[in-house]
């Protein structure tokens, strides 16, 4: 814990003495310190500026997004180290994937989320350091000899496929068994805090929201409508899950500053998406950047757009009311993870949805 404690101490000192640092400090404090820190920090931005795409350290590690130039060096080093670790894991995961049968495969996000929770910002434990990646990945599967296709080199130097004996892999579905094997490889028990951190990280990367936060399920509740009749597409707690504002921002995919035509709301895959006002669906289909999306025409030359959905529940020409479920959220189109991209257009000009949301 010496290295994580040092990072935390440096971060605290930097935050006290530097105003820009206070704005920039976010979820880069070591995940294994406490589940409370994890759940709070997962929601923090590591880049200064309220109009920029809020990206946690975990999301940076799981992507190739360019790191902000003003990110503190301690954070940047920890993220770059974890990206390097993930690259090592990827090669081993691909190898095991080639040795699984049928549709069975390791959940790569799960493997990396647990690795992140154990090692982000810290040194590898000595008993695990010699062959850390191989030992770690092997904790997620069982292996047995089986007959399969292997590649050999013939007398002429050509690679040929022949039948031979391979070590077939079967993913372990029971997480308790996985953690027991990891503990044995580490030479110590994986703590409840580390398991909770791993689950929150897994949920954040896979579904767009850390686990243990009931407000992320607000789309399943009754529609939340303002006095003016404008309905939040995902429920009453929309303010707490805005990950990218309307306007100028750093693009989360290419790292370049550009205009953002709507507001991004981080909700798990499959969250009900509701119509903001009564109107008529004029588009319900797929577009390269938007993915699956719905456009609704309302009164007073106003239109709303709901993009990156996993499933559409309405069709073109259909009449809807405020609160009608028009889609389920997802990660289709040009995205880095599950969320709803929500637009409001007046006279076909995009405007800030915050002016209208309840």
Coordinates of N, CA, C and O in Angstrom, one line a residue, residues 228-231 275-280 296-299 302 319-324:
X228 N -43.7 22.6 -17.4 CA -44.0 23.0 -18.8 C -44.3 21.7 -19.6 O -44.6 21.9 -20.8
X229 N -44.3 20.5 -19.0 CA -44.6 19.3 -19.7 C -43.5 18.6 -20.4 O -43.7 17.7 -21.1
X230 N -42.2 19.1 -20.2 CA -41.1 18.5 -20.8 C -40.6 17.3 -19.9 O -40.3 17.5 -18.7
X231 N -40.5 16.2 -20.5 CA -40.1 15.0 -19.8 C -38.6 14.6 -19.9 O -38.1 14.7 -21.0
X275 N -39.9 9.7 -24.5 CA -40.1 10.9 -25.3 C -40.3 12.1 -24.4 O -40.9 12.0 -23.3
X276 N -39.6 13.2 -24.8 CA -39.6 14.4 -24.0 C -40.9 15.1 -24.0 O -41.3 15.8 -23.1
X277 N -41.7 15.1 -25.2 CA -42.9 15.8 -25.4 C -43.8 15.0 -26.3 O -43.3 14.1 -27.0
X278 N -45.1 15.3 -26.3 CA -46.0 14.7 -27.3 C -45.5 15.0 -28.7 O -44.9 16.1 -29.0
X279 N -45.6 14.1 -29.6 CA -45.2 14.4 -31.0 C -45.3 13.2 -31.9 O -45.9 12.1 -31.6
X280 N -44.7 13.3 -33.1 CA -44.7 12.2 -34.1 C -43.3 11.8 -34.4 O -42.4 12.6 -34.7
X296 N -38.1 12.8 -33.0 CA -39.5 13.1 -32.8 C -39.8 14.6 -33.1 O -39.0 15.4 -32.7
X297 N -40.8 14.8 -33.9 CA -41.2 16.2 -34.2 C -42.3 16.6 -33.2 O -43.3 15.9 -33.1
X298 N -42.1 17.7 -32.6 CA -43.1 18.2 -31.6 C -43.7 19.6 -32.2 O -43.4 20.0 -33.2
X299 N -44.6 20.2 -31.4 CA -45.2 21.5 -31.7 C -44.1 22.6 -31.7 O -43.0 22.4 -31.1
X302 N -40.1 22.2 -32.8 CA -39.1 21.6 -31.9 C -39.0 20.1 -32.2 O -40.0 19.4 -32.5
X319 N -47.4 8.2 -33.3 CA -47.7 9.3 -32.4 C -47.3 8.8 -31.0 O -47.7 7.7 -30.6
X320 N -46.6 9.7 -30.3 CA -46.2 9.3 -28.9 C -46.6 10.5 -28.0 O -46.8 11.6 -28.4
X321 N -46.6 10.1 -26.7 CA -46.9 11.1 -25.6 C -45.6 11.4 -24.8 O -44.7 10.6 -24.9
X322 N -45.6 12.4 -24.0 CA -44.5 12.7 -23.1 C -44.4 11.5 -22.2 O -45.4 11.1 -21.5
X323 N -43.2 10.9 -22.1 CA -43.1 9.7 -21.2 C -43.2 8.4 -21.9 O -42.8 7.3 -21.3
X324 N -43.6 8.3 -23.2 CA -43.7 7.1 -23.9 C -42.3 6.5 -24.1 O -41.3 7.3 -24.5

